[in-house]
PDB file of C-alpha atoms in Angstrom:
ATOM      1  CA  MET A   1       7.276 -11.377  38.388  1.00 56.00           C
ATOM      2  CA  THR A   2       8.633  -7.982  37.339  1.00 61.00           C
ATOM      3  CA  HIS A   3      11.009  -9.666  34.900  1.00 54.00           C
ATOM      4  CA  PHE A   4       8.116 -11.700  33.457  1.00 51.00           C
ATOM      5  CA  LEU A   5       5.955  -8.607  32.960  1.00 60.00           C
ATOM      6  CA  GLN A   6       8.850  -6.818  31.291  1.00 61.00           C
ATOM      7  CA  LEU A   7       9.337  -9.814  28.994  1.00 59.00           C
ATOM      8  CA  ILE A   8       5.653  -9.704  28.028  1.00 66.00           C
ATOM      9  CA  ARG A   9       5.853  -5.982  27.336  1.00 73.00           C
ATOM     10  CA  ASP A  10       8.924  -6.513  25.158  1.00 74.00           C
ATOM     11  CA  ARG A  11       7.620  -9.513  23.200  1.00 80.00           C
ATOM     12  CA  LEU A  12       3.945  -8.621  22.827  1.00 85.00           C
ATOM     13  CA  PRO A  13       4.455  -5.929  20.135  1.00 87.00           C
ATOM     14  CA  LEU A  14       6.578  -8.422  18.175  1.00 88.00           C
ATOM     15  CA  TYR A  15       3.902 -11.108  18.402  1.00 90.00           C
ATOM     16  CA  ILE A  16       1.254  -8.594  17.325  1.00 90.00           C
ATOM     17  CA  ALA A  17       3.387  -7.756  14.287  1.00 89.00           C
ATOM     18  CA  LEU A  18       4.004 -11.468  13.611  1.00 90.00           C
ATOM     19  CA  THR A  19       0.265 -12.216  13.612  1.00 91.00           C
ATOM     20  CA  ARG A  20      -0.567  -8.956  11.754  1.00 92.00           C
ATOM     21  CA  LEU A  21      -3.129  -7.929  14.345  1.00 90.00           C
ATOM     22  CA  ASN A  22      -1.851  -4.420  13.650  1.00 90.00           C
ATOM     23  CA  ARG A  23      -2.827  -4.899   9.985  1.00 90.00           C
ATOM     24  CA  PRO A  24      -6.389  -6.255  10.131  1.00 90.00           C
ATOM     25  CA  ILE A  25      -7.193  -6.223   6.401  1.00 93.00           C
ATOM     26  CA  GLY A  26      -6.659 -10.001   6.269  1.00 92.00           C
ATOM     27  CA  ILE A  27      -9.185 -10.442   9.070  1.00 94.00           C
ATOM     28  CA  TYR A  28     -11.739  -8.389   7.150  1.00 95.00           C
ATOM     29  CA  LEU A  29     -11.205 -10.295   3.904  1.00 96.00           C
ATOM     30  CA  LEU A  30     -11.665 -13.592   5.733  1.00 95.00           C
ATOM     31  CA  LEU A  31     -14.539 -12.348   7.858  1.00 96.00           C
ATOM     32  CA  TRP A  32     -16.764 -11.102   5.024  1.00 97.00           C
ATOM     33  CA  PRO A  33     -17.230 -14.491   3.295  1.00 97.00           C
ATOM     34  CA  THR A  34     -17.654 -16.166   6.679  1.00 97.00           C
ATOM     35  CA  TRP A  35     -20.499 -13.785   7.479  1.00 97.00           C
ATOM     36  CA  TRP A  36     -21.916 -14.222   3.961  1.00 98.00           C
ATOM     37  CA  ALA A  37     -22.103 -17.955   4.622  1.00 97.00           C
ATOM     38  CA  LEU A  38     -23.692 -17.584   8.051  1.00 97.00           C
ATOM     39  CA  TRP A  39     -26.390 -15.252   6.695  1.00 97.00           C
ATOM     40  CA  LEU A  40     -27.104 -17.463   3.684  1.00 97.00           C
ATOM     41  CA  ALA A  41     -27.211 -20.623   5.773  1.00 96.00           C
ATOM     42  CA  ALA A  42     -29.591 -19.058   8.301  1.00 95.00           C
ATOM     43  CA  GLY A  43     -31.709 -17.250   5.716  1.00 93.00           C
ATOM     44  CA  GLY A  44     -31.156 -14.085   7.733  1.00 91.00           C
ATOM     45  CA  VAL A  45     -29.567 -13.277  11.074  1.00 91.00           C
ATOM     46  CA  PRO A  46     -27.650 -16.390  12.208  1.00 94.00           C
ATOM     47  CA  ASP A  47     -27.512 -17.918  15.665  1.00 92.00           C
ATOM     48  CA  TRP A  48     -25.637 -15.317  17.769  1.00 94.00           C
ATOM     49  CA  ARG A  49     -23.504 -18.067  19.326  1.00 96.00           C
ATOM     50  CA  LEU A  50     -22.283 -19.191  15.913  1.00 96.00           C
ATOM     51  CA  LEU A  51     -21.656 -15.589  14.919  1.00 96.00           C
ATOM     52  CA  VAL A  52     -19.395 -15.090  17.948  1.00 96.00           C
ATOM     53  CA  ILE A  53     -17.557 -18.417  17.534  1.00 97.00           C
ATOM     54  CA  PHE A  54     -16.871 -17.931  13.829  1.00 97.00           C
ATOM     55  CA  THR A  55     -15.843 -14.289  14.248  1.00 97.00           C
ATOM     56  CA  LEU A  56     -13.354 -15.219  16.969  1.00 96.00           C
ATOM     57  CA  GLY A  57     -12.251 -18.195  14.877  1.00 95.00           C
ATOM     58  CA  VAL A  58     -11.467 -15.925  11.933  1.00 94.00           C
ATOM     59  CA  VAL A  59      -9.279 -13.664  14.081  1.00 95.00           C
ATOM     60  CA  VAL A  60      -7.478 -16.597  15.706  1.00 94.00           C
ATOM     61  CA  MET A  61      -6.838 -18.661  12.570  1.00 91.00           C
ATOM     62  CA  ARG A  62      -5.853 -15.717  10.396  1.00 91.00           C
ATOM     63  CA  SER A  63      -3.315 -14.800  13.077  1.00 93.00           C
ATOM     64  CA  ALA A  64      -2.085 -18.403  13.185  1.00 91.00           C
ATOM     65  CA  GLY A  65      -1.781 -18.393   9.400  1.00 88.00           C
ATOM     66  CA  CYS A  66       0.366 -15.261   9.478  1.00 89.00           C
ATOM     67  CA  ALA A  67       2.700 -16.832  12.038  1.00 90.00           C
ATOM     68  CA  ILE A  68       3.270 -20.010  10.022  1.00 88.00           C
ATOM     69  CA  ASN A  69       3.525 -17.957   6.821  1.00 86.00           C
ATOM     70  CA  ASP A  70       6.395 -15.935   8.272  1.00 87.00           C
ATOM     71  CA  TYR A  71       8.067 -19.138   9.457  1.00 88.00           C
ATOM     72  CA  ALA A  72       7.840 -20.567   5.936  1.00 83.00           C
ATOM     73  CA  ASP A  73       9.155 -17.317   4.433  1.00 79.00           C
ATOM     74  CA  ARG A  74      11.856 -16.641   7.031  1.00 83.00           C
ATOM     75  CA  HIS A  75      14.639 -17.041   4.458  1.00 77.00           C
ATOM     76  CA  VAL A  76      12.795 -15.056   1.771  1.00 79.00           C
ATOM     77  CA  ASP A  77      11.146 -12.075   3.500  1.00 73.00           C
ATOM     78  CA  GLY A  78      14.471 -10.395   4.148  1.00 74.00           C
ATOM     79  CA  HIS A  79      15.024 -10.103   0.374  1.00 71.00           C
ATOM     80  CA  VAL A  80      11.603  -8.547  -0.334  1.00 76.00           C
ATOM     81  CA  ALA A  81      11.234  -4.804   0.229  1.00 74.00           C
ATOM     82  CA  ARG A  82       7.702  -5.039   1.634  1.00 77.00           C
ATOM     83  CA  THR A  83       8.467  -7.792   4.151  1.00 79.00           C
ATOM     84  CA  LYS A  84      12.100  -7.309   5.179  1.00 79.00           C
ATOM     85  CA  ASN A  85      11.141  -5.632   8.470  1.00 80.00           C
ATOM     86  CA  ARG A  86       8.827  -8.391   9.698  1.00 84.00           C
ATOM     87  CA  PRO A  87       9.963  -9.597  13.147  1.00 83.00           C
ATOM     88  CA  LEU A  88      11.132 -13.029  12.047  1.00 84.00           C
ATOM     89  CA  ALA A  89      12.912 -11.790   8.908  1.00 82.00           C
ATOM     90  CA  ALA A  90      14.576  -9.030  10.936  1.00 82.00           C
ATOM     91  CA  GLY A  91      15.801 -11.524  13.549  1.00 80.00           C
ATOM     92  CA  LEU A  92      13.736 -10.000  16.356  1.00 83.00           C
ATOM     93  CA  ILE A  93      12.086 -13.327  17.215  1.00 87.00           C
ATOM     94  CA  ARG A  94      13.209 -16.924  16.791  1.00 90.00           C
ATOM     95  CA  PRO A  95      11.658 -19.390  14.298  1.00 89.00           C
ATOM     96  CA  SER A  96      10.635 -21.598  17.217  1.00 90.00           C
ATOM     97  CA  GLU A  97       8.613 -18.700  18.640  1.00 88.00           C
ATOM     98  CA  ALA A  98       6.652 -18.359  15.384  1.00 89.00           C
ATOM     99  CA  VAL A  99       5.892 -22.078  15.412  1.00 90.00           C
ATOM    100  CA  GLY A 100       4.887 -21.817  19.066  1.00 91.00           C
ATOM    101  CA  VAL A 101       2.493 -18.960  18.296  1.00 90.00           C
ATOM    102  CA  PHE A 102       0.968 -21.004  15.462  1.00 90.00           C
ATOM    103  CA  VAL A 103       0.478 -24.052  17.689  1.00 92.00           C
ATOM    104  CA  PHE A 104      -0.975 -21.995  20.551  1.00 93.00           C
ATOM    105  CA  LEU A 105      -3.453 -20.174  18.299  1.00 93.00           C
ATOM    106  CA  SER A 106      -4.419 -23.433  16.576  1.00 92.00           C
ATOM    107  CA  LEU A 107      -5.248 -24.885  19.986  1.00 93.00           C
ATOM    108  CA  VAL A 108      -7.414 -21.842  20.724  1.00 95.00           C
ATOM    109  CA  GLY A 109      -9.140 -22.469  17.392  1.00 92.00           C
ATOM    110  CA  LEU A 110      -9.658 -26.092  18.416  1.00 92.00           C
ATOM    111  CA  VAL A 111     -11.359 -25.006  21.644  1.00 95.00           C
ATOM    112  CA  LEU A 112     -13.699 -22.819  19.595  1.00 95.00           C
ATOM    113  CA  VAL A 113     -14.547 -25.483  17.018  1.00 94.00           C
ATOM    114  CA  LEU A 114     -15.234 -28.109  19.701  1.00 94.00           C
ATOM    115  CA  GLN A 115     -18.290 -26.033  20.622  1.00 94.00           C
ATOM    116  CA  LEU A 116     -19.802 -26.967  17.232  1.00 94.00           C
ATOM    117  CA  ASN A 117     -21.360 -30.118  15.755  1.00 95.00           C
ATOM    118  CA  THR A 118     -19.467 -33.181  14.555  1.00 94.00           C
ATOM    119  CA  THR A 119     -19.674 -32.319  10.840  1.00 95.00           C
ATOM    120  CA  THR A 120     -18.118 -28.921  11.466  1.00 95.00           C
ATOM    121  CA  ILE A 121     -15.380 -30.417  13.634  1.00 94.00           C
ATOM    122  CA  LEU A 122     -14.465 -32.858  10.850  1.00 95.00           C
ATOM    123  CA  LEU A 123     -14.397 -30.032   8.311  1.00 94.00           C
ATOM    124  CA  SER A 124     -12.103 -28.060  10.622  1.00 92.00           C
ATOM    125  CA  ILE A 125      -9.388 -30.682  10.126  1.00 92.00           C
ATOM    126  CA  VAL A 126      -9.234 -29.675   6.462  1.00 92.00           C
ATOM    127  CA  ALA A 127      -9.122 -26.016   7.522  1.00 88.00           C
ATOM    128  CA  LEU A 128      -6.063 -26.627   9.713  1.00 85.00           C
ATOM    129  CA  ILE A 129      -4.267 -28.561   6.960  1.00 89.00           C
ATOM    130  CA  LEU A 130      -4.933 -25.751   4.476  1.00 87.00           C
ATOM    131  CA  ALA A 131      -3.741 -23.085   6.924  1.00 82.00           C
ATOM    132  CA  ALA A 132      -0.549 -24.998   7.718  1.00 82.00           C
ATOM    133  CA  THR A 133       0.391 -25.921   4.134  1.00 85.00           C
ATOM    134  CA  TYR A 134      -0.579 -22.779   2.171  1.00 82.00           C
ATOM    135  CA  PRO A 135       2.609 -20.816   2.990  1.00 79.00           C
ATOM    136  CA  PHE A 136       4.796 -23.563   1.536  1.00 80.00           C
ATOM    137  CA  GLY A 137       2.922 -23.793  -1.786  1.00 78.00           C
ATOM    138  CA  LYS A 138       4.787 -20.917  -3.412  1.00 75.00           C
ATOM    139  CA  ARG A 139       7.941 -23.062  -3.347  1.00 76.00           C
ATOM    140  CA  PHE A 140       6.399 -25.729  -5.576  1.00 79.00           C
ATOM    141  CA  HIS A 141       3.830 -24.198  -7.948  1.00 83.00           C
ATOM    142  CA  HIS A 142       2.537 -20.929  -9.370  1.00 83.00           C
ATOM    143  CA  LEU A 143      -0.914 -21.143  -7.779  1.00 86.00           C
ATOM    144  CA  PRO A 144      -0.429 -20.402  -4.063  1.00 86.00           C
ATOM    145  CA  GLN A 145      -3.284 -17.902  -4.395  1.00 90.00           C
ATOM    146  CA  VAL A 146      -5.595 -20.833  -5.178  1.00 90.00           C
ATOM    147  CA  GLN A 147      -4.418 -22.529  -1.988  1.00 89.00           C
ATOM    148  CA  LEU A 148      -5.091 -19.292  -0.114  1.00 86.00           C
ATOM    149  CA  GLY A 149      -8.566 -19.177  -1.639  1.00 89.00           C
ATOM    150  CA  MET A 150      -9.255 -22.658  -0.329  1.00 91.00           C
ATOM    151  CA  ALA A 151      -7.864 -21.779   3.109  1.00 88.00           C
ATOM    152  CA  PHE A 152      -9.764 -18.483   3.345  1.00 84.00           C
ATOM    153  CA  GLY A 153     -12.937 -20.031   1.949  1.00 93.00           C
ATOM    154  CA  TRP A 154     -13.096 -23.179   4.045  1.00 94.00           C
ATOM    155  CA  ALA A 155     -14.965 -21.278   6.759  1.00 95.00           C
ATOM    156  CA  ILE A 156     -17.894 -21.219   4.290  1.00 97.00           C
ATOM    157  CA  PRO A 157     -18.737 -24.957   4.313  1.00 97.00           C
ATOM    158  CA  MET A 158     -17.979 -24.959   8.042  1.00 97.00           C
ATOM    159  CA  ALA A 159     -20.493 -22.161   8.610  1.00 97.00           C
ATOM    160  CA  PHE A 160     -23.192 -23.975   6.633  1.00 97.00           C
ATOM    161  CA  ALA A 161     -22.473 -27.212   8.493  1.00 97.00           C
ATOM    162  CA  ALA A 162     -22.612 -25.451  11.859  1.00 96.00           C
ATOM    163  CA  GLN A 163     -25.897 -23.710  11.041  1.00 95.00           C
ATOM    164  CA  THR A 164     -27.725 -26.469   9.148  1.00 94.00           C
ATOM    165  CA  GLY A 165     -25.772 -29.707   9.690  1.00 93.00           C
ATOM    166  CA  THR A 166     -24.970 -30.016   5.996  1.00 94.00           C
ATOM    167  CA  VAL A 167     -23.394 -28.108   3.094  1.00 96.00           C
ATOM    168  CA  PRO A 168     -25.906 -27.540   0.266  1.00 96.00           C
ATOM    169  CA  MET A 169     -25.071 -26.640  -3.319  1.00 96.00           C
ATOM    170  CA  VAL A 170     -25.443 -22.928  -2.515  1.00 97.00           C
ATOM    171  CA  GLY A 171     -22.704 -23.315   0.104  1.00 97.00           C
ATOM    172  CA  TRP A 172     -20.284 -24.786  -2.423  1.00 98.00           C
ATOM    173  CA  LEU A 173     -21.220 -22.096  -4.964  1.00 98.00           C
ATOM    174  CA  LEU A 174     -20.375 -19.459  -2.357  1.00 98.00           C
ATOM    175  CA  PHE A 175     -17.081 -21.261  -1.712  1.00 98.00           C
ATOM    176  CA  LEU A 176     -16.373 -21.089  -5.466  1.00 97.00           C
ATOM    177  CA  ALA A 177     -17.261 -17.382  -5.617  1.00 98.00           C
ATOM    178  CA  ASN A 178     -14.888 -16.699  -2.757  1.00 97.00           C
ATOM    179  CA  MET A 179     -12.163 -18.718  -4.490  1.00 96.00           C
ATOM    180  CA  PHE A 180     -12.444 -16.477  -7.558  1.00 97.00           C
ATOM    181  CA  TRP A 181     -12.411 -13.353  -5.398  1.00 98.00           C
ATOM    182  CA  THR A 182      -9.446 -14.434  -3.270  1.00 96.00           C
ATOM    183  CA  VAL A 183      -7.299 -15.299  -6.283  1.00 96.00           C
ATOM    184  CA  ALA A 184      -8.201 -11.895  -7.780  1.00 97.00           C
ATOM    185  CA  TYR A 185      -7.267  -9.776  -4.777  1.00 97.00           C
ATOM    186  CA  ASP A 186      -4.230 -11.811  -3.765  1.00 95.00           C
ATOM    187  CA  THR A 187      -2.892 -11.606  -7.314  1.00 96.00           C
ATOM    188  CA  LEU A 188      -3.076  -7.826  -6.988  1.00 97.00           C
ATOM    189  CA  TYR A 189      -1.161  -8.145  -3.715  1.00 94.00           C
ATOM    190  CA  ALA A 190       1.425 -10.451  -5.313  1.00 92.00           C
ATOM    191  CA  MET A 191       1.901  -7.973  -8.159  1.00 94.00           C
ATOM    192  CA  ALA A 192       3.470  -5.599  -5.637  1.00 91.00           C
ATOM    193  CA  ASP A 193       6.189  -8.186  -4.905  1.00 87.00           C
ATOM    194  CA  ARG A 194       6.597  -9.607  -8.400  1.00 89.00           C
ATOM    195  CA  GLU A 195      10.041  -8.193  -9.139  1.00 87.00           C
ATOM    196  CA  ASP A 196      11.442  -9.344  -5.794  1.00 82.00           C
ATOM    197  CA  ASP A 197       9.751 -12.743  -6.147  1.00 80.00           C
ATOM    198  CA  LEU A 198      11.351 -13.268  -9.540  1.00 82.00           C
ATOM    199  CA  LYS A 199      14.772 -12.528  -8.045  1.00 82.00           C
ATOM    200  CA  VAL A 200      14.417 -15.002  -5.167  1.00 81.00           C
ATOM    201  CA  GLY A 201      12.508 -17.658  -7.139  1.00 82.00           C
ATOM    202  CA  VAL A 202       9.139 -17.420  -5.344  1.00 83.00           C
ATOM    203  CA  LYS A 203       6.139 -18.448  -7.443  1.00 87.00           C
ATOM    204  CA  SER A 204       2.735 -16.712  -7.628  1.00 90.00           C
ATOM    205  CA  THR A 205      -0.182 -16.073  -9.956  1.00 92.00           C
ATOM    206  CA  ALA A 206       1.253 -12.588 -10.546  1.00 90.00           C
ATOM    207  CA  VAL A 207       4.366 -14.224 -11.965  1.00 92.00           C
ATOM    208  CA  LEU A 208       2.338 -16.837 -13.865  1.00 92.00           C
ATOM    209  CA  PHE A 209      -0.110 -14.355 -15.430  1.00 92.00           C
ATOM    210  CA  GLY A 210       2.641 -11.931 -16.487  1.00 91.00           C
ATOM    211  CA  ARG A 211       1.425  -9.148 -18.761  1.00 93.00           C
ATOM    212  CA  PHE A 212      -2.076 -10.632 -18.748  1.00 95.00           C
ATOM    213  CA  ASP A 213      -2.380 -10.115 -14.996  1.00 95.00           C
ATOM    214  CA  LEU A 214      -5.047  -7.396 -14.945  1.00 97.00           C
ATOM    215  CA  LEU A 215      -7.042  -9.073 -17.704  1.00 97.00           C
ATOM    216  CA  ILE A 216      -7.191 -12.321 -15.744  1.00 97.00           C
ATOM    217  CA  VAL A 217      -7.904 -10.501 -12.477  1.00 98.00           C
ATOM    218  CA  SER A 218     -10.800  -8.740 -14.202  1.00 98.00           C
ATOM    219  CA  ALA A 219     -12.124 -12.098 -15.429  1.00 98.00           C
ATOM    220  CA  LEU A 220     -11.916 -13.441 -11.866  1.00 98.00           C
ATOM    221  CA  TYR A 221     -14.026 -10.546 -10.568  1.00 98.00           C
ATOM    222  CA  VAL A 222     -16.561 -11.232 -13.327  1.00 98.00           C
ATOM    223  CA  ALA A 223     -16.638 -14.911 -12.303  1.00 98.00           C
ATOM    224  CA  THR A 224     -17.091 -13.902  -8.649  1.00 98.00           C
ATOM    225  CA  LEU A 225     -20.032 -11.651  -9.429  1.00 98.00           C
ATOM    226  CA  ALA A 226     -21.598 -14.127 -11.852  1.00 98.00           C
ATOM    227  CA  THR A 227     -21.503 -16.845  -9.183  1.00 98.00           C
ATOM    228  CA  LEU A 228     -22.957 -14.494  -6.557  1.00 98.00           C
ATOM    229  CA  ILE A 229     -25.765 -13.545  -8.973  1.00 97.00           C
ATOM    230  CA  LEU A 230     -26.463 -17.229  -9.575  1.00 98.00           C
ATOM    231  CA  ILE A 231     -26.742 -17.739  -5.816  1.00 97.00           C
ATOM    232  CA  GLY A 232     -29.150 -14.807  -5.626  1.00 97.00           C
ATOM    233  CA  VAL A 233     -31.307 -16.261  -8.380  1.00 96.00           C
ATOM    234  CA  ILE A 234     -31.373 -19.688  -6.704  1.00 96.00           C
ATOM    235  CA  GLN A 235     -32.307 -18.080  -3.386  1.00 95.00           C
ATOM    236  CA  GLY A 236     -34.997 -15.924  -5.007  1.00 93.00           C
ATOM    237  CA  PHE A 237     -33.537 -12.542  -4.074  1.00 95.00           C
ATOM    238  CA  GLY A 238     -35.469  -9.435  -5.074  1.00 91.00           C
ATOM    239  CA  LEU A 239     -34.225  -6.487  -7.118  1.00 94.00           C
ATOM    240  CA  ILE A 240     -32.693  -4.457  -4.282  1.00 94.00           C
ATOM    241  CA  PRO A 241     -29.978  -6.986  -3.320  1.00 96.00           C
ATOM    242  CA  PHE A 242     -28.945  -7.197  -6.958  1.00 96.00           C
ATOM    243  CA  MET A 243     -28.544  -3.414  -6.982  1.00 96.00           C
ATOM    244  CA  ALA A 244     -26.052  -3.785  -4.134  1.00 95.00           C
ATOM    245  CA  LEU A 245     -24.213  -6.408  -6.197  1.00 96.00           C
ATOM    246  CA  LEU A 246     -24.124  -3.869  -9.034  1.00 97.00           C
ATOM    247  CA  LEU A 247     -22.342  -1.483  -6.659  1.00 97.00           C
ATOM    248  CA  ALA A 248     -19.926  -4.320  -5.835  1.00 98.00           C
ATOM    249  CA  ALA A 249     -19.274  -4.658  -9.573  1.00 98.00           C
ATOM    250  CA  VAL A 250     -18.532  -0.927  -9.791  1.00 98.00           C
ATOM    251  CA  SER A 251     -16.104  -1.277  -6.883  1.00 98.00           C
ATOM    252  CA  ALA A 252     -14.373  -4.137  -8.724  1.00 98.00           C
ATOM    253  CA  VAL A 253     -13.838  -1.875 -11.748  1.00 98.00           C
ATOM    254  CA  TRP A 254     -12.445   0.793  -9.402  1.00 97.00           C
ATOM    255  CA  ILE A 255     -10.119  -1.756  -7.772  1.00 98.00           C
ATOM    256  CA  VAL A 256      -8.651  -3.051 -11.033  1.00 98.00           C
ATOM    257  CA  TYR A 257      -8.389   0.437 -12.547  1.00 97.00           C
ATOM    258  CA  SER A 258      -6.445   1.676  -9.528  1.00 96.00           C
ATOM    259  CA  ALA A 259      -3.725  -0.917 -10.268  1.00 96.00           C
ATOM    260  CA  ARG A 260      -3.551  -0.139 -13.977  1.00 96.00           C
ATOM    261  CA  ASP A 261       0.033   1.177 -13.866  1.00 95.00           C
ATOM    262  CA  ARG A 262       1.162  -1.865 -11.817  1.00 95.00           C
ATOM    263  CA  ASP A 263       3.037   0.366  -9.400  1.00 95.00           C
ATOM    264  CA  PRO A 264       3.641  -1.717  -6.232  1.00 93.00           C
ATOM    265  CA  ALA A 265       2.091   0.895  -3.928  1.00 94.00           C
ATOM    266  CA  HIS A 266      -0.985   1.133  -6.160  1.00 96.00           C
ATOM    267  CA  CYS A 267      -1.305  -2.655  -6.297  1.00 96.00           C
ATOM    268  CA  VAL A 268      -1.295  -2.823  -2.483  1.00 95.00           C
ATOM    269  CA  ARG A 269      -3.886  -0.037  -2.376  1.00 96.00           C
ATOM    270  CA  ALA A 270      -6.057  -1.955  -4.858  1.00 97.00           C
ATOM    271  CA  PHE A 271      -5.761  -5.038  -2.659  1.00 97.00           C
ATOM    272  CA  LEU A 272      -6.864  -3.068   0.414  1.00 97.00           C
ATOM    273  CA  ARG A 273      -9.910  -1.740  -1.425  1.00 97.00           C
ATOM    274  CA  ASN A 274     -11.334  -5.246  -1.603  1.00 98.00           C
ATOM    275  CA  ASN A 275     -12.692  -4.591   1.872  1.00 97.00           C
ATOM    276  CA  VAL A 276     -15.266  -2.358   0.153  1.00 97.00           C
ATOM    277  CA  PHE A 277     -16.208  -5.160  -2.261  1.00 98.00           C
ATOM    278  CA  GLY A 278     -16.713  -7.604   0.605  1.00 98.00           C
ATOM    279  CA  ALA A 279     -18.806  -5.106   2.545  1.00 98.00           C
ATOM    280  CA  LEU A 280     -21.070  -4.417  -0.456  1.00 98.00           C
ATOM    281  CA  VAL A 281     -21.754  -8.129  -0.928  1.00 98.00           C
ATOM    282  CA  MET A 282     -22.621  -8.304   2.779  1.00 97.00           C
ATOM    283  CA  ILE A 283     -25.002  -5.377   2.345  1.00 97.00           C
ATOM    284  CA  ALA A 284     -26.661  -7.247  -0.529  1.00 97.00           C
ATOM    285  CA  LEU A 285     -27.308 -10.189   1.805  1.00 97.00           C
ATOM    286  CA  LEU A 286     -28.590  -7.969   4.585  1.00 96.00           C
ATOM    287  CA  LEU A 287     -31.012  -6.377   2.119  1.00 96.00           C
ATOM    288  CA  ALA A 288     -32.069  -9.778   0.815  1.00 95.00           C
ATOM    289  CA  TYR A 289     -33.121 -10.938   4.263  1.00 93.00           C
ATOM    290  CA  SER A 290     -34.377  -7.665   5.719  1.00 85.00           C
TER     291      SER A 290
END
């Protein structure tokens, strides 16, 4: 028993690092659009049970995604300055352990989703496929950020289905808005690794966009905000929520401007600041239904 407890104490910090629970920004960026969807679907405060299930689901599946991502990148992360100290790349855990963590967390996610209706359960199959395949996309094409957008955004149709039994047009518009946003912020993140990615042959939108990176990222933020405004118009929001969206637009300018010199540290900082953007959109929804 003592040996087992010692093993847990030794491995737990490594598993926390593997799943990035010590770096929760990914949880926040996945949680905001999930909450947006729940509030929109409910027309206000959602069913508390759904709020708990989806919040736990975000934490669990983001952690699972990190584990399978590090497994996919186990031969690459060691050559990238930002990721060379991750547990798998550093040889502190075995590849089979990362796969085991992914499978275990996916099963926890399955237990959560089985509490929901049939439509949501069927949609969750797509969510698992997206989570499992996204990390491998960068080997084959330059748009892994689009795959990430689909994976991060799939909680949106699931939330609508869980709350209402269907996914209306507004739900798919929100999914599209989140796609634009995810590609924007993850391109900023990929810009920090661009030089290393070019050396090892990893593909990304940062590599694809080249010197037009910030211009295209700016266009993606504009598309995000335009789609969110369209949703607000369809839903009949008043003036005050649109003022909050204006603040979100200001934050987007701040985010892109902060990466203007393309310094890797500044690009990561710009990526992290997207938490503010997500929070401001959430505030707009809270104001719309207050």
